[in-house]
CSV table of C-alpha atoms in Angstrom, one decimal:
chain,number,residue,atom,x,y,z
A,1,MET,CA,-14.2,-12.0,41.4
A,2,SER,CA,-13.0,-12.6,37.8
A,3,PHE,CA,-12.5,-10.5,34.7
A,4,ASN,CA,-12.0,-11.1,31.1
A,5,PHE,CA,-9.6,-8.7,29.5
A,6,ALA,CA,-9.6,-10.3,26.1
A,7,PRO,CA,-11.2,-8.3,23.3
A,8,PRO,CA,-14.9,-8.8,22.9
A,9,PRO,CA,-15.8,-10.8,19.8
A,10,ARG,CA,-16.7,-8.8,16.7
A,11,THR,CA,-20.0,-9.4,15.0
A,12,ALA,CA,-22.2,-7.4,12.6
A,13,GLN,CA,-24.2,-6.1,15.6
A,14,ALA,CA,-22.7,-3.6,17.9
A,15,LEU,CA,-21.7,-5.1,21.2
A,16,ALA,CA,-21.7,-3.6,24.6
A,17,PRO,CA,-18.0,-2.6,25.3
A,18,THR,CA,-17.9,-4.9,28.4
A,19,GLU,CA,-19.5,-7.9,26.9
A,20,GLY,CA,-17.3,-10.8,27.7
A,21,VAL,CA,-15.3,-8.9,30.4
A,22,ALA,CA,-16.1,-11.4,33.3
A,23,ASP,CA,-14.7,-14.6,31.8
A,24,ARG,CA,-10.9,-14.6,32.7
A,25,ARG,CA,-9.3,-14.3,36.1
A,26,ARG,CA,-6.8,-12.0,37.2
A,27,PRO,CA,-4.9,-11.8,40.7
A,28,ARG,CA,-6.9,-9.9,43.3
A,29,LEU,CA,-3.9,-7.7,44.2
A,30,LEU,CA,-3.4,-6.7,40.6
A,31,LEU,CA,-7.0,-5.6,40.2
A,32,SER,CA,-7.0,-3.8,43.5
A,33,ALA,CA,-3.9,-1.9,42.6
A,34,ALA,CA,-5.5,-0.9,39.4
A,35,ARG,CA,-8.7,0.3,40.8
A,36,HIS,CA,-6.7,2.5,43.4
A,37,GLY,CA,-4.8,4.0,40.4
A,38,LEU,CA,-7.9,5.0,38.5
A,39,SER,CA,-8.1,8.4,39.9
A,40,LEU,CA,-4.6,9.3,38.8
A,41,TYR,CA,-5.2,8.1,35.1
A,42,ARG,CA,-4.9,10.8,32.5
A,43,ARG,CA,-5.7,9.8,29.0
A,44,ASP,CA,-3.7,12.3,27.2
A,45,ARG,CA,-0.5,11.5,29.1
A,46,ASP,CA,-0.9,7.8,29.8
A,47,LEU,CA,-2.5,6.1,26.8
A,48,PRO,CA,0.2,7.1,24.2
A,49,ARG,CA,3.0,5.9,26.7
A,50,LEU,CA,1.3,2.5,27.2
A,51,LEU,CA,0.8,1.4,23.7
A,52,THR,CA,3.3,0.3,21.1
A,53,LEU,CA,3.3,1.8,17.6
A,54,ALA,CA,1.1,-0.8,16.0
A,55,GLU,CA,-1.3,-0.7,19.0
A,56,SER,CA,-1.6,3.0,18.8
A,57,ARG,CA,-3.2,2.7,15.4
A,58,MET,CA,-6.0,0.6,16.9
A,59,PRO,CA,-9.1,1.8,18.8
A,60,PRO,CA,-8.0,2.5,22.4
A,61,LEU,CA,-9.9,-0.4,23.9
A,62,ASP,CA,-8.8,-2.9,21.3
A,63,ALA,CA,-5.2,-1.8,21.8
A,64,LEU,CA,-5.5,-2.0,25.6
A,65,PHE,CA,-7.0,-5.5,25.4
A,66,THR,CA,-4.1,-6.5,23.1
A,67,ALA,CA,-1.4,-5.1,25.4
A,68,GLU,CA,-2.9,-6.6,28.5
A,69,ALA,CA,-3.3,-10.0,26.9
A,70,ARG,CA,0.2,-9.8,25.9
A,71,ILE,CA,1.4,-8.8,29.4
A,72,GLU,CA,-0.8,-11.5,30.9
A,73,SER,CA,0.7,-14.1,28.8
A,74,ALA,CA,4.2,-12.9,30.1
A,75,ARG,CA,2.9,-13.2,33.7
A,76,ARG,CA,1.5,-16.7,33.3
A,77,THR,CA,4.7,-18.0,31.6
A,78,GLY,CA,7.0,-16.4,34.1
A,79,ALA,CA,8.8,-14.4,31.4
A,80,ALA,CA,11.7,-12.5,32.5
A,81,THR,CA,10.3,-9.5,30.6
A,82,TYR,CA,7.0,-9.5,32.9
A,83,SER,CA,6.6,-6.2,34.8
A,84,PHE,CA,4.0,-6.0,37.6
A,85,ALA,CA,4.1,-2.2,37.3
A,86,ARG,CA,3.7,-2.2,33.6
A,87,HIS,CA,0.7,-4.7,34.1
A,88,ILE,CA,-1.0,-2.3,36.6
A,89,GLU,CA,-0.5,0.6,34.3
A,90,VAL,CA,-2.3,-1.1,31.4
A,91,LEU,CA,-5.0,-2.3,33.6
A,92,ILE,CA,-5.6,1.2,35.0
A,93,ALA,CA,-5.8,2.5,31.4
A,94,LEU,CA,-8.2,-0.3,30.5
A,95,LEU,CA,-10.5,0.1,33.3
A,96,ALA,CA,-10.6,3.8,32.8
A,97,GLU,CA,-11.4,3.5,29.0
A,98,LEU,CA,-14.1,1.0,30.0
A,99,ARG,CA,-15.5,3.6,32.3
A,100,LEU,CA,-15.4,6.2,29.7
A,101,THR,CA,-17.0,4.0,27.0
A,102,LEU,CA,-19.8,3.2,29.6
A,103,HIS,CA,-20.5,6.8,30.5
A,104,ALA,CA,-20.3,8.2,27.1
């Protein structure tokens, strides 16, 4: 199973919020942990804590895609700053926000 967490391309037409979500791969354990944490997600508590100041000024999905891409880059390069727990937290928020968008 593969997922793309890069932001969807912007065009003049409105795109579905999950367009392009299935192009990039993430480790199965990472996604499984994120899915298990979905029931504990609280937008009012978790979203502000997960985003940087610059990201917090963006729409939530764009900000989460940006944050996840940054964390994924750190994971792939083996950076000492990579945090598995932080990556899961951002993925939980991203999956939850995608669900909210799809059910709105």
